[in-house]
Short mmCIF file of C-alpha atoms in Angstrom, two decimals:
data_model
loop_
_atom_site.label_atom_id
_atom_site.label_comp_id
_atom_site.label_asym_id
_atom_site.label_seq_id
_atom_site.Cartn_x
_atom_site.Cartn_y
_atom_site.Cartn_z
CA UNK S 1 28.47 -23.47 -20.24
CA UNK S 2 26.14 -25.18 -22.81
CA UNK S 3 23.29 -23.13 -24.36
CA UNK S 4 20.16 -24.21 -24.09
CA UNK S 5 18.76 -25.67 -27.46
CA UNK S 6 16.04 -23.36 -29.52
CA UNK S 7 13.46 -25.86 -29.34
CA UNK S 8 13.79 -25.54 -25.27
CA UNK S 9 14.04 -21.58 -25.57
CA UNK S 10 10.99 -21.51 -27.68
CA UNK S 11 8.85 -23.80 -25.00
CA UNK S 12 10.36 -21.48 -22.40
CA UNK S 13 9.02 -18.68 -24.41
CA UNK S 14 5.87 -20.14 -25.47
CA UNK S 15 4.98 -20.75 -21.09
CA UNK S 16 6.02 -17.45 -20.03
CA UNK S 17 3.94 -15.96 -23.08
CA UNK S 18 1.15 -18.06 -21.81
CA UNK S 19 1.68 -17.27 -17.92
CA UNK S 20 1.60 -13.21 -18.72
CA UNK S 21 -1.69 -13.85 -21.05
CA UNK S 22 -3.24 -15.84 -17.78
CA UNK S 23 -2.36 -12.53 -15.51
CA UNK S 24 -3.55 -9.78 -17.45
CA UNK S 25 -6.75 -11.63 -18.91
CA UNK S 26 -8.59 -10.03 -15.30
CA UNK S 27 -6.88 -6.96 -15.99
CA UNK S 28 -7.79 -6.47 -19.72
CA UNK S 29 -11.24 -7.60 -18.40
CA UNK S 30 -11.44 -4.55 -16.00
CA UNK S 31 -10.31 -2.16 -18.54
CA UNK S 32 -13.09 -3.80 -21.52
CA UNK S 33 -15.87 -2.92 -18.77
CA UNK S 34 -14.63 0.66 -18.11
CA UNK S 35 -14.31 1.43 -21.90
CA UNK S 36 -17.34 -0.25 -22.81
CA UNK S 37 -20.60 1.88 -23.24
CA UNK S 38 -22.96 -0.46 -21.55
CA UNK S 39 -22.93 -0.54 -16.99
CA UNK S 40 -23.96 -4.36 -17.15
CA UNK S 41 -21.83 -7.10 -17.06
CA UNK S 42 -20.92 -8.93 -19.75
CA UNK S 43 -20.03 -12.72 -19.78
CA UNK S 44 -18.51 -12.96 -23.36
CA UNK S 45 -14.96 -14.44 -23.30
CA UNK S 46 -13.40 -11.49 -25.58
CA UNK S 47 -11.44 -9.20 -23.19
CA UNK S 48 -11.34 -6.38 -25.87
CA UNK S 49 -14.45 -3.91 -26.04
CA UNK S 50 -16.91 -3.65 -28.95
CA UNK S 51 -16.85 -0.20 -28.69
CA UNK S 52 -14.70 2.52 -26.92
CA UNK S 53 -16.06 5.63 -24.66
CA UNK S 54 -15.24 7.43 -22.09
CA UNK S 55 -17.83 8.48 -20.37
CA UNK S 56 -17.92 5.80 -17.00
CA UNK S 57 -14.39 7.84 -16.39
CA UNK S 58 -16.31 10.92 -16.61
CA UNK S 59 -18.88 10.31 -14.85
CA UNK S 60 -16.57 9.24 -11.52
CA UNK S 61 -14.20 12.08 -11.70
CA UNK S 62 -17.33 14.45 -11.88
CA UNK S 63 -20.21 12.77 -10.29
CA UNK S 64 -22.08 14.28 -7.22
CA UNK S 65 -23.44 12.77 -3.84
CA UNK S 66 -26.89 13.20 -2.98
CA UNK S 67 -26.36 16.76 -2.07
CA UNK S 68 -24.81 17.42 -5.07
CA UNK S 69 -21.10 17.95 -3.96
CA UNK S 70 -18.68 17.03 -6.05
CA UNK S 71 -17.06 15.14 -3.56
CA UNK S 72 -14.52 12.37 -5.70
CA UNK S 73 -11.91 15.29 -5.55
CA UNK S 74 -12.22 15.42 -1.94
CA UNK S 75 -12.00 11.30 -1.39
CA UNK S 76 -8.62 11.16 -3.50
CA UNK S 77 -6.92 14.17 -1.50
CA UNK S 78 -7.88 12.15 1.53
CA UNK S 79 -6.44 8.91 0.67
CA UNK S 80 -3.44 10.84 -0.38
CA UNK S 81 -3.40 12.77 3.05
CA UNK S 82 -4.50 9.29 4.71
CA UNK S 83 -1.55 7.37 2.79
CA UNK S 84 1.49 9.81 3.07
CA UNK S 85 0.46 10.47 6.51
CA UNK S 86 0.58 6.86 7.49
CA UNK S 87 4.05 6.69 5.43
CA UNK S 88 5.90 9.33 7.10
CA UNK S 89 4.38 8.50 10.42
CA UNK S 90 5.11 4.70 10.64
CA UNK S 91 8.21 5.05 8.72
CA UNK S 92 9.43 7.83 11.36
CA UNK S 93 8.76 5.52 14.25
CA UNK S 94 10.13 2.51 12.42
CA UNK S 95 13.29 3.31 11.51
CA UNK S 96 14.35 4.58 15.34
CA UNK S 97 12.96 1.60 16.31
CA UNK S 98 14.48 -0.74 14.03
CA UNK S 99 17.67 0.68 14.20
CA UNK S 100 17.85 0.38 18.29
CA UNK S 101 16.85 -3.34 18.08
CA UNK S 102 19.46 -3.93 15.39
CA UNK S 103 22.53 -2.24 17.03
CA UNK S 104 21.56 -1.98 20.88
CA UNK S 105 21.50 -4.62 23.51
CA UNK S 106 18.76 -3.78 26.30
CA UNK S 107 16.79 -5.92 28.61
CA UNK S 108 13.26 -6.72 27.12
CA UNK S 109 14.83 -6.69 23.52
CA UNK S 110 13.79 -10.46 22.58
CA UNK S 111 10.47 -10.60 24.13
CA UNK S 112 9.81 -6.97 22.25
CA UNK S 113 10.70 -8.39 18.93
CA UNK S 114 8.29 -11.81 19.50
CA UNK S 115 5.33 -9.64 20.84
CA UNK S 116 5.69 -7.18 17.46
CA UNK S 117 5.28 -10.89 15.96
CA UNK S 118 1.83 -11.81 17.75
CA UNK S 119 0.35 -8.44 16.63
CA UNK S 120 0.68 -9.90 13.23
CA UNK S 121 -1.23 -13.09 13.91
CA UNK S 122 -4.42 -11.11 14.42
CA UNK S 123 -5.93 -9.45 11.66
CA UNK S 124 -6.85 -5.64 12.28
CA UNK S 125 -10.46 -6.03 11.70
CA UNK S 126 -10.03 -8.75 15.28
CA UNK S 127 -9.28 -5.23 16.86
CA UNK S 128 -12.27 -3.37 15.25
CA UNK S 129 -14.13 -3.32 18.66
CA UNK S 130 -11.60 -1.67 20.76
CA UNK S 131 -10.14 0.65 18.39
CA UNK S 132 -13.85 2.68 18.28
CA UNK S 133 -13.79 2.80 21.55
CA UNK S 134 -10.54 4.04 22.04
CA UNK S 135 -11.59 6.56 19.02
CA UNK S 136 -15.01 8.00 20.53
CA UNK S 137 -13.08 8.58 23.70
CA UNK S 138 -10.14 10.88 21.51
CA UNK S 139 -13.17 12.09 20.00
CA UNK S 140 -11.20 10.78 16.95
CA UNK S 141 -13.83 9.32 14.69
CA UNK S 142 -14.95 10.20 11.77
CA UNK S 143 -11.71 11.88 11.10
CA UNK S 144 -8.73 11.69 8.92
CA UNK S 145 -6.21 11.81 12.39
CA UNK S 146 -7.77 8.85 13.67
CA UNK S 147 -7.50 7.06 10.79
CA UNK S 148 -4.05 8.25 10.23
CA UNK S 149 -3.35 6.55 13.63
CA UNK S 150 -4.80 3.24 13.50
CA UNK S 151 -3.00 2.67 10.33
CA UNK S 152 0.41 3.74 11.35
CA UNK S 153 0.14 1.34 14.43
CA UNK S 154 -1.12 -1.25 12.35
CA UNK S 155 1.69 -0.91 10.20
CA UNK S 156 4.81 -0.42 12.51
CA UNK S 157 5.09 -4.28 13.24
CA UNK S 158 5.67 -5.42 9.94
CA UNK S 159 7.90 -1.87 9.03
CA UNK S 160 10.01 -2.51 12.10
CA UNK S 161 11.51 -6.08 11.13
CA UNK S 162 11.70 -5.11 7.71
CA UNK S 163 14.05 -2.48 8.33
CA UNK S 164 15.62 -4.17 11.13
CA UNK S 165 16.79 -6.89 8.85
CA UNK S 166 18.23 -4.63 6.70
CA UNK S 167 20.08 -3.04 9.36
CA UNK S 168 21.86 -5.79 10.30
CA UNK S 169 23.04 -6.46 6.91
CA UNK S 170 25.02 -3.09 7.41
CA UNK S 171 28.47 -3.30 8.00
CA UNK S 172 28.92 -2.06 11.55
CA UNK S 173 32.73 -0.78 10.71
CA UNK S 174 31.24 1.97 8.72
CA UNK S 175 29.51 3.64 11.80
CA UNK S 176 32.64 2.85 13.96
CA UNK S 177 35.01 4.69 11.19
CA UNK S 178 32.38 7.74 11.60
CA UNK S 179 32.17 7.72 15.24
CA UNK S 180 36.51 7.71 15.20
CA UNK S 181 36.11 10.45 12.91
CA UNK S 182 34.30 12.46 15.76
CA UNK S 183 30.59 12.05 14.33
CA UNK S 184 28.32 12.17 17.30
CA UNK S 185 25.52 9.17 17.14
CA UNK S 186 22.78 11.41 15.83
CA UNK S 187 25.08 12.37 12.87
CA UNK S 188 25.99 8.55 12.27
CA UNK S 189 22.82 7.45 12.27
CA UNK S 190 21.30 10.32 9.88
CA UNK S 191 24.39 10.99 7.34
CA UNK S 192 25.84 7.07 7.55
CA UNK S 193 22.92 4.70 8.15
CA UNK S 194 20.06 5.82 6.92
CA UNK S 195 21.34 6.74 3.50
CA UNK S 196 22.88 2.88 3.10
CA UNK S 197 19.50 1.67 4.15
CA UNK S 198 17.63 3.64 1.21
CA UNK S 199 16.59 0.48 -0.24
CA UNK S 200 14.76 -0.89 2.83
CA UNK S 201 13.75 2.64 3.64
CA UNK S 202 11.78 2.63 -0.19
CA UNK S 203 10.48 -0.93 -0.05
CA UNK S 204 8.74 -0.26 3.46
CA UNK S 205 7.37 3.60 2.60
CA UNK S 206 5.73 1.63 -0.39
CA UNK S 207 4.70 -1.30 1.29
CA UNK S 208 2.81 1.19 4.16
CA UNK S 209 1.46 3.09 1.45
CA UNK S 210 0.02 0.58 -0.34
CA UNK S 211 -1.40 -0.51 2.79
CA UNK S 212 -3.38 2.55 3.53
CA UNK S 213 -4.34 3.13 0.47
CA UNK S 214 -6.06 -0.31 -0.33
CA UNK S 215 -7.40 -0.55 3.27
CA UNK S 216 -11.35 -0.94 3.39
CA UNK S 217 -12.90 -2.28 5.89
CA UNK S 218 -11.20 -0.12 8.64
CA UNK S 219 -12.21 3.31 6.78
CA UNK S 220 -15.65 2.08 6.02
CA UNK S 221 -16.28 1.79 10.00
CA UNK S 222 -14.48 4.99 11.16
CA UNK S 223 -15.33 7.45 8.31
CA UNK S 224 -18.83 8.33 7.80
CA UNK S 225 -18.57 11.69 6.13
CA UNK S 226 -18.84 11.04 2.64
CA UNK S 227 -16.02 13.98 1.84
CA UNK S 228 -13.34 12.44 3.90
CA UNK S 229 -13.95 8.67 2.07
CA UNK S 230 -10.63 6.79 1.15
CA UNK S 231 -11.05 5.61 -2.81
CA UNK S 232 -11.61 2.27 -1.56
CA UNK S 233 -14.99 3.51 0.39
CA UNK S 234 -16.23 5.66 -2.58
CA UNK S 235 -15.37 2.75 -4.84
CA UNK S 236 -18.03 0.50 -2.89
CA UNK S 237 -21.01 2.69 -3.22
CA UNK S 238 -20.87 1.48 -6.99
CA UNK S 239 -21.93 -1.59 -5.81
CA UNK S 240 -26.27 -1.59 -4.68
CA UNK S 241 -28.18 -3.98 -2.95
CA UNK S 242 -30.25 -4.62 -6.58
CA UNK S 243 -27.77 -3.21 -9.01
CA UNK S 244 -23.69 -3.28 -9.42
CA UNK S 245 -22.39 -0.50 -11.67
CA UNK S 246 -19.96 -2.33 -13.51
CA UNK S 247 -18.97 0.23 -15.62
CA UNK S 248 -18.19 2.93 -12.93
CA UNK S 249 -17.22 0.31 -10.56
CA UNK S 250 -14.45 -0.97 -13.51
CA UNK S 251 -13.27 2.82 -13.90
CA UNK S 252 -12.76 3.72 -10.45
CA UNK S 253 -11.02 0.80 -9.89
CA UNK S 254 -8.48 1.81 -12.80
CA UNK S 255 -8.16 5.54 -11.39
CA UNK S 256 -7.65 3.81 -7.41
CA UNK S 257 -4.87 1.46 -9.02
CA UNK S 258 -3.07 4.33 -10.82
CA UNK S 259 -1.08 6.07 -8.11
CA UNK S 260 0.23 2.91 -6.83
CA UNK S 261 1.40 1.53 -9.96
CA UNK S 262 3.32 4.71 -10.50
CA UNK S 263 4.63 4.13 -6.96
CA UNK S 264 6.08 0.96 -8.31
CA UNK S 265 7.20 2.14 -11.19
CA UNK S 266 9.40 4.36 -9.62
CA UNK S 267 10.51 2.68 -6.87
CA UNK S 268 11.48 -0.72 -9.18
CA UNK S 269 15.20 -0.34 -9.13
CA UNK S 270 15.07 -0.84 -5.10
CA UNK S 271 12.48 -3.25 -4.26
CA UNK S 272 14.26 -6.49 -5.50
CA UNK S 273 17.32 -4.92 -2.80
CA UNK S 274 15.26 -4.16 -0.30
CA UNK S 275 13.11 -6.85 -0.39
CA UNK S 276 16.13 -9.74 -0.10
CA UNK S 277 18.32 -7.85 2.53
CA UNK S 278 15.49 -6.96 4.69
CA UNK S 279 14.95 -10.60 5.25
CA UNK S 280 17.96 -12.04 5.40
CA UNK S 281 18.58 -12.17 9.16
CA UNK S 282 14.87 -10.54 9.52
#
């Protein structure tokens, strides 16, 4: 096979170079406004800050409420309960799920799979209205359960035919080898199955993570104790009706993106698996 010529490796170069500058120009932008020592906004095109402090960070990890709690510990143990809540939850139910559709053969099966499809077509903030209601009756607002619960069924859907994609990918000679060996179902299932699928099982806890954690508008509606905020509801009271602090607003932002960049960090070496074999026949 021919090499490519330098001159076209160097223009290859020279784009990519120029496409990662273009995508991290808004992110160097975030972090100049959470270093810099002024709240305002500035409109110079330099991405780099004049000067370096820390003290935006400080003030959101230790800031009070009006009451003077120091509540920011108590929002980011919430979206962590919130988020690995919703993970294990929807994953739980997911998985059984996925794994009858993929394997099983039962009347409704078809018209199951197409309705999980609809639920997708309507954004969750469509069912804003009825999911109160069904809250105030549970007595569920205002609570880290409820919220727990709206996201998990929110999520399931798209969890569901993710992993149910994967799982037909999987060989079905494997479980019939275990099952000759005198494994019962159960055993197949947990000690065959599920560790083959770990890649689809990573991909879709990170994907419903991510989900609850970023989620907004949802919390901002069913959460009105300050203490039980999600980062992304403390991160909006940065933003007045007169005033935006840019400064806090630009540091918060940084901390809220943190956990999830770690998440993809070390979940990397399965995504690009997961990703492709859950929709191959998904």
């Amino acid at each position: 096979m021919k090499k490519p010529s330098g001159l076209k490796m160097a223009v290859i170069h020279m784009g990519l170079s120029l496409m990662c500058m273009v995508t991290l120009y808004p992110v160097l932008w975030v972090v100049k406004m959470a270093l810099s020592p002024s709240d305002g906004l500035s409109l110079t095109a330099n991405p780099f800050p004049d000067a370096v402090t820390f003290d935006h960070f400080r003030d959101v990890l230790l800031g009070s409420d009006a009451q003077g709690r120091w509540v920011f510990g108590r929002q980011v143990l919430s979206s962590f309960i919130v988020s690995g809540a919703t993970t294990v939850v929807g994953l739980t139910l997911a998985v059984t799920a996925a794994y009858a559709l993929s394997r099983f053969k039962f009347p409704g099966k078809e018209g199951g799979m197409q309705a999980l499809l609809v639920t997708q077509m309507f954004p969750a903030t469509l069912m804003l209205v009825p999911i109160y209601g069904i809250l105030q009756k549970l007595r569920l607002l205002d609570s880290l359960t409820g919220l727990v619960l709206v996201y998990a069924t929110t999520a399931l859907p798209f969890c569901i035919w993710m992993l149910k994609g994967y799982f037909d990918t999987l060989p079905r000679e494997l479980e019939e080898a275990a099952v000759m060996d005198g494994a019962s179902p159960f055993q197949v299932f947990i000690k065959v199955v599920l560790p083959l699928a770990r890649p689809a099982l990573a991909v879709t806890a990170l994907f419903s993570f991510m989900t609850a954690w970023n989620e907004f508008v949802l919390a901002a509606t069913l959460i009105n104790d300050p203490t039980r905020f999600t980062l992304p509801v403390a991160l909006q009271r940065y933003v007045g009706e007169y005033k935006v602090e840019w400064g806090k607003f630009a540091a918060c932002a940084l901390i809220v993106s943190a956990p999830v960049m770690a998440l993809f960090f070390a979940l990397q070496k399965h995504l690009v698996g997961g990703l492709t074999a859950g929709g191959v026949k998904g």
